[in-house]
CSV table of C-alpha atoms in Angstrom, one decimal:
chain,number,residue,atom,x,y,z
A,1,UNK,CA,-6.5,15.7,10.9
A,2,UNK,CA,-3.7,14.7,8.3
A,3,UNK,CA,-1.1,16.4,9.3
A,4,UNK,CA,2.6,15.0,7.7
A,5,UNK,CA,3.6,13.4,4.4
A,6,UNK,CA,5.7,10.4,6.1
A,7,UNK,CA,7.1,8.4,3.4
A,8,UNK,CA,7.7,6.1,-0.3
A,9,UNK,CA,6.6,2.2,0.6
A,10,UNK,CA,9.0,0.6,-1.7
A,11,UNK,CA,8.9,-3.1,-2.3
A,12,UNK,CA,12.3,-5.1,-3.1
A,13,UNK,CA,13.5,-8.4,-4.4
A,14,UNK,CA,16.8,-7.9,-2.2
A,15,UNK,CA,16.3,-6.4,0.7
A,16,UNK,CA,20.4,-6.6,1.5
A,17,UNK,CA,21.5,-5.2,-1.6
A,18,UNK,CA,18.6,-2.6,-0.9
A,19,UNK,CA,19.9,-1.7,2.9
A,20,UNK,CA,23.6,-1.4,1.2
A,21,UNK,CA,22.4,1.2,-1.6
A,22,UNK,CA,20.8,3.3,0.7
A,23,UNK,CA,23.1,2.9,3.1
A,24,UNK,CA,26.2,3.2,1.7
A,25,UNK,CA,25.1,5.7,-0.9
A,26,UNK,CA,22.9,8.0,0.5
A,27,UNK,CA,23.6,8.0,4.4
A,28,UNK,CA,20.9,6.2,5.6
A,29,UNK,CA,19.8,4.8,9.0
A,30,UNK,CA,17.4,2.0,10.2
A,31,UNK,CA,14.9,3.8,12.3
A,32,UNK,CA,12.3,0.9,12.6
A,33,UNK,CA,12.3,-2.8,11.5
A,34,UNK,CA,10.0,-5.5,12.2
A,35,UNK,CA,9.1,-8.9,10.5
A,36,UNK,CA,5.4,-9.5,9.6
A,37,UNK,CA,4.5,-12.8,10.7
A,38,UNK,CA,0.8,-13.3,9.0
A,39,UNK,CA,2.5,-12.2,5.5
A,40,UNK,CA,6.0,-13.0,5.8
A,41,UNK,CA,7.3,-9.6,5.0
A,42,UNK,CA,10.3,-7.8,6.8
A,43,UNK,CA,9.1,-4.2,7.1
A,44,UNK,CA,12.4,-1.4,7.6
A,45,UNK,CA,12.2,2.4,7.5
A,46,UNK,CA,15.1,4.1,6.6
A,47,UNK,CA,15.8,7.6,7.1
A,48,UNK,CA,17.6,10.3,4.8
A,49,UNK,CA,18.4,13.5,6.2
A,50,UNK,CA,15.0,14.4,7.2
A,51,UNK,CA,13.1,11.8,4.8
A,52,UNK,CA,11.5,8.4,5.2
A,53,UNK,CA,11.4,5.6,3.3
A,54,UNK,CA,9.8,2.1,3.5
A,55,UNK,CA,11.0,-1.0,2.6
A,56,UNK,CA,8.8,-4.2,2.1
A,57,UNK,CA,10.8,-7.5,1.6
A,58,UNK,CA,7.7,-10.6,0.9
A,59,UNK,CA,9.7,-14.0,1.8
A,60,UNK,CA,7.7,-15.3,-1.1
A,61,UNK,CA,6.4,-12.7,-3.9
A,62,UNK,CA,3.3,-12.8,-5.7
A,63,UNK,CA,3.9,-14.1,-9.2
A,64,UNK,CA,2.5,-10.7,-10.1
A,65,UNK,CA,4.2,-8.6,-7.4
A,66,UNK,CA,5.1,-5.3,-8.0
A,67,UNK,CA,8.8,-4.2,-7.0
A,68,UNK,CA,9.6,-0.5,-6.4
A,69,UNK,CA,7.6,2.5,-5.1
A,70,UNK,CA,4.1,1.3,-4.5
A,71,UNK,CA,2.2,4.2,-2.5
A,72,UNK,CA,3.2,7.5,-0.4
A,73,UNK,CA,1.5,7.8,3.2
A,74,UNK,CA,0.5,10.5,5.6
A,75,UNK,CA,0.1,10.5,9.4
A,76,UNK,CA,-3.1,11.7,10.8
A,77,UNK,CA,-4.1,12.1,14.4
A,78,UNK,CA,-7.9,10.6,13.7
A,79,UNK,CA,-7.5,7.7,11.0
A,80,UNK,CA,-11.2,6.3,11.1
A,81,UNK,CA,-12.3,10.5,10.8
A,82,UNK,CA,-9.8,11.1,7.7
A,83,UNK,CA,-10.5,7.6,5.9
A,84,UNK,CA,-14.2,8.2,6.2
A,85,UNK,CA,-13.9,12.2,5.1
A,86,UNK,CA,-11.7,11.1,2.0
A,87,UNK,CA,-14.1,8.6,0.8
A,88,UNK,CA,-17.1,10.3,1.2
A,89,UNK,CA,-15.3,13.5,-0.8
A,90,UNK,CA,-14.7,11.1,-3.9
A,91,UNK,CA,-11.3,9.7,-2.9
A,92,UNK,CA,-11.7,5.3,-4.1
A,93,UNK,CA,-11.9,3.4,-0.6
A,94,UNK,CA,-8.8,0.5,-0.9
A,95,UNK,CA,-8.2,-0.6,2.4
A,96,UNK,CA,-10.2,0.0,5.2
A,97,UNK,CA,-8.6,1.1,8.9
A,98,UNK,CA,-7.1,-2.1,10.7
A,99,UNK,CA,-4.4,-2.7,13.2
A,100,UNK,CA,-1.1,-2.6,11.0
A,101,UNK,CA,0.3,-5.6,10.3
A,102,UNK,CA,3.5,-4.8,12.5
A,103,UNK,CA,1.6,-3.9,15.4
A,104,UNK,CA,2.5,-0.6,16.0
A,105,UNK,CA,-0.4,1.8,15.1
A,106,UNK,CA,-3.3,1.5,12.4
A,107,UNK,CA,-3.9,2.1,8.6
A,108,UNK,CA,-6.0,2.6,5.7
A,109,UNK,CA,-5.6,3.3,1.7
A,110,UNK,CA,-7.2,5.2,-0.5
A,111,UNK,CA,-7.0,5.9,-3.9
A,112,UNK,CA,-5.2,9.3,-5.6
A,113,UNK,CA,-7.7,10.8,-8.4
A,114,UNK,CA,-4.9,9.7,-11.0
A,115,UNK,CA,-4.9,6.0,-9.0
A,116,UNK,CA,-1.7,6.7,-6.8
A,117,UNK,CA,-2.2,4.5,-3.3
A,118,UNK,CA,-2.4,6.6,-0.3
A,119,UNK,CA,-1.6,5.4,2.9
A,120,UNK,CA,-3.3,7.2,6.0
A,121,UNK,CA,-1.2,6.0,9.2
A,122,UNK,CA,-2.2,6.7,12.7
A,123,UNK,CA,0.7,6.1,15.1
A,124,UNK,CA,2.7,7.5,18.6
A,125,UNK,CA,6.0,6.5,17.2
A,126,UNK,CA,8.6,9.0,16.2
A,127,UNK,CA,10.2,7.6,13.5
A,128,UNK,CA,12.8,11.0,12.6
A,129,UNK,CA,13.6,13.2,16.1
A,130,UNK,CA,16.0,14.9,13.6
A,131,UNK,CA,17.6,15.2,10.6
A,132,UNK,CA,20.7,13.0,10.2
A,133,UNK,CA,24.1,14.8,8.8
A,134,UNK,CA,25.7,13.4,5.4
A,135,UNK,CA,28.5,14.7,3.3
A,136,UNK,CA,26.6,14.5,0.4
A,137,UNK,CA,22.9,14.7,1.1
A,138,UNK,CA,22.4,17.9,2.5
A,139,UNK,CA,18.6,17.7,3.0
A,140,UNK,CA,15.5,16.1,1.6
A,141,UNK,CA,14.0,18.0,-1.0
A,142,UNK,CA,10.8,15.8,-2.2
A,143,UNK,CA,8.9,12.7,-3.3
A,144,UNK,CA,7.0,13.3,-7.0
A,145,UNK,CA,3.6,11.8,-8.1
A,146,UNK,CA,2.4,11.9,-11.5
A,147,UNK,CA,-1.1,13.7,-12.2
A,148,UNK,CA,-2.6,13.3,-15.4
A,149,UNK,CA,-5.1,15.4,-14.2
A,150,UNK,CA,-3.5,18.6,-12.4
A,151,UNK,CA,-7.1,19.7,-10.9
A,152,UNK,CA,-8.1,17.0,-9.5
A,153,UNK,CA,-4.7,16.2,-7.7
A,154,UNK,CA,-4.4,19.5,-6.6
A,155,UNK,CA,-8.2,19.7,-5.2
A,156,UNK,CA,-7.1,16.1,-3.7
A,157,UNK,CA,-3.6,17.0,-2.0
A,158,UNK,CA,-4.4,20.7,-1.3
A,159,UNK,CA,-7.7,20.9,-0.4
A,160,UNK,CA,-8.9,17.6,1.1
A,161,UNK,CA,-5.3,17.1,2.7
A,162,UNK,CA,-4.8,19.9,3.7
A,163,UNK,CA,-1.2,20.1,1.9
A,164,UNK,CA,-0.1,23.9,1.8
A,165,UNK,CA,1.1,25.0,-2.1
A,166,UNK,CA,4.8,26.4,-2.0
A,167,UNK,CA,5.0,26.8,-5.7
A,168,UNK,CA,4.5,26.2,-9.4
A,169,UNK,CA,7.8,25.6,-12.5
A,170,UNK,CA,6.8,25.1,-15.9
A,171,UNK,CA,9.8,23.3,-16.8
A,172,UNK,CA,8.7,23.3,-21.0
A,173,UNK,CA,5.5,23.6,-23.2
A,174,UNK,CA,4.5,20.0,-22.0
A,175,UNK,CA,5.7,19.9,-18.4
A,176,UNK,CA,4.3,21.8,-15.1
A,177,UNK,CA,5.4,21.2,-11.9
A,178,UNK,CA,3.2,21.8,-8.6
A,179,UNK,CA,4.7,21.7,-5.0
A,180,UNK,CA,2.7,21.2,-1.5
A,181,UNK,CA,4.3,20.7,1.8
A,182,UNK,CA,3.4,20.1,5.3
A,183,UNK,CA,6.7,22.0,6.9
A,184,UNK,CA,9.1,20.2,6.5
A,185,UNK,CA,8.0,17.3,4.0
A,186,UNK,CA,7.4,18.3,0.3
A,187,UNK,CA,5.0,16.3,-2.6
A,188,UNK,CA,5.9,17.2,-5.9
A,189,UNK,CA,3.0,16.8,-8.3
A,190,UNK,CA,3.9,16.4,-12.0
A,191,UNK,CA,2.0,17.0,-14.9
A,192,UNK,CA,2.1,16.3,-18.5
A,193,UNK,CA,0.2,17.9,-21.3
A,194,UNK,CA,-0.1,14.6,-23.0
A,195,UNK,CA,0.1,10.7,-20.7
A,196,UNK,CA,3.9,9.7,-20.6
A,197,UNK,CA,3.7,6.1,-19.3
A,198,UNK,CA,6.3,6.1,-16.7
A,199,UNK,CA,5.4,5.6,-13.2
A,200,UNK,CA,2.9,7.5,-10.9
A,201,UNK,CA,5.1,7.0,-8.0
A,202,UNK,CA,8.5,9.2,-10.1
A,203,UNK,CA,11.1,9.4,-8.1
A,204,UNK,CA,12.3,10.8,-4.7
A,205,UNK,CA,14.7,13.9,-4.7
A,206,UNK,CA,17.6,15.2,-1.9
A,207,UNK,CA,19.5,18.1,-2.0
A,208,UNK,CA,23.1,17.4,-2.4
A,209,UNK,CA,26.2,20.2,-2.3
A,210,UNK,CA,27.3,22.1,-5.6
A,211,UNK,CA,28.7,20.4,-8.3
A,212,UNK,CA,27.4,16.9,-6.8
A,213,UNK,CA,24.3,16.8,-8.8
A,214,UNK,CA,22.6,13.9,-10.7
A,215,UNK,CA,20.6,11.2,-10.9
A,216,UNK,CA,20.8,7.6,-9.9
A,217,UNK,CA,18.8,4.3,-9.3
A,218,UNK,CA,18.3,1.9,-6.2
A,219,UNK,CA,18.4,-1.9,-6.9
A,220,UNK,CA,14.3,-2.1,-8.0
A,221,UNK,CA,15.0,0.7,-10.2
A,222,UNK,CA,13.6,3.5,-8.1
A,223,UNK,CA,14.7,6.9,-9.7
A,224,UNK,CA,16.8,8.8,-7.2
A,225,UNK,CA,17.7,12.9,-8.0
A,226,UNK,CA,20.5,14.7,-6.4
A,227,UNK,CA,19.6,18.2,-7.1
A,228,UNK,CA,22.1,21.2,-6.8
A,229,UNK,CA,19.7,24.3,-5.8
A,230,UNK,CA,18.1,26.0,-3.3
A,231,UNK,CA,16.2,24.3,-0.7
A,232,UNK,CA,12.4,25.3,-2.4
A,233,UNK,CA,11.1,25.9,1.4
A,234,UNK,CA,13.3,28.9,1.8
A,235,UNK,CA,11.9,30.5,-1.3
């Protein structure tokens, strides 16, 4: 059963300069590093608050590498069950499950209906025993995932994930805003009446105190909100 929305893999030229924006800026904490031998990648979760994130440092990029966000993962308790359920329901096979490349549990990707990469992680170890204290970030509020097609995301989060539906904003005539959660951990799926072009992986959101906030970027451009309001789980 997939049972958590984990984290944001997010690849980075710099992975210093990355470690010091998060870091210095938003609080956070190395909770797991390791260095990938067969691919030359240093691998580092950071938490937030209460969120993960991933960073990927390759040694030596792919010519055509691509820096920032580059898929969202769950945890699941049966990976070889879930893959194989997913794929069978529609969901485009991309990786199938294998030892992870840092040892420590296994993985698998599939394919979003709107082409985000999904990660399925099976693993005993607990990345996030609680949520870390900040003067600024009170709590994470959300990672967002473009949906071209609403339906089909929602069908894909909601139903075949299992993702529970907190809420829906219409933010304008041309922008809706679906939110699912597992407890604590909360996907934001955004949709557009007409194909914007940004990025399917958005951004990632915290909750900051009043008057604090904003918006900013981490060093591979990674969007970043700081948003002012009500934690959306206690609504």
């Amino acid at each position: 059963m997939i049972y958590e929305l984990n984290h944001f893999g997010i690849v980075v030229r710099d992975l210093e300069r990355s470690l010091a924006f998060y870091q210095d800026q938003l609080g956070a904490k190395i909770v797991f590093q390791r260095f990938v031998e067969s691919t030359k990648t240093d691998v580092v979760y950071l938490q937030i608050s209460g969120g993960l994130i991933e960073l990927l440092h390759p040694a030596q990029p792919r010519p055509d590498e691509t820096f920032g966000v580059t898929h969202i993962a769950f945890l699941t308790d049966d990976l070889d069950a879930d893959f194989d359920r997913l794929v069978a329901d529609g969901a485009e096979p991309l990786a199938s499950p294998k030892v992870a490349g840092t040892g420590v549990g296994r993985l698998g990707f599939v394919g979003d209906p709107n082409g985000a990469r999904v990660e399925l992680l099976q693993r005993d170890v607990a990345m996030r025993p609680s949520v870390l204290d900040h003067p600024v970030v009170k709590s994470f509020d959300h990672y967002a995932v473009e949906a071209d097609d609403l339906a089909a995301a929602e069908d894909f989060y909601g139903r075949q994930l299992g993702m529970t539906k907190l809420t829906t904003r219409r933010v304008d005539d041309d922008v809706t805003l679906d939110y699912y959660h597992y407890e604590y951990d909360v996907l934001e799926l955004r949709h557009r009446s007409a194909a914007a072009g940004g990025p399917i992986f958005a951004h990632l959101a915290f909750r900051v105190g009043t008057g604090q906030g904003g918006a900013i970027s981490d060093p591979d451009g990674v969007r970043i909100e700081l948003l002012d309001r009500p934690d959306l789980r206690d609504l």
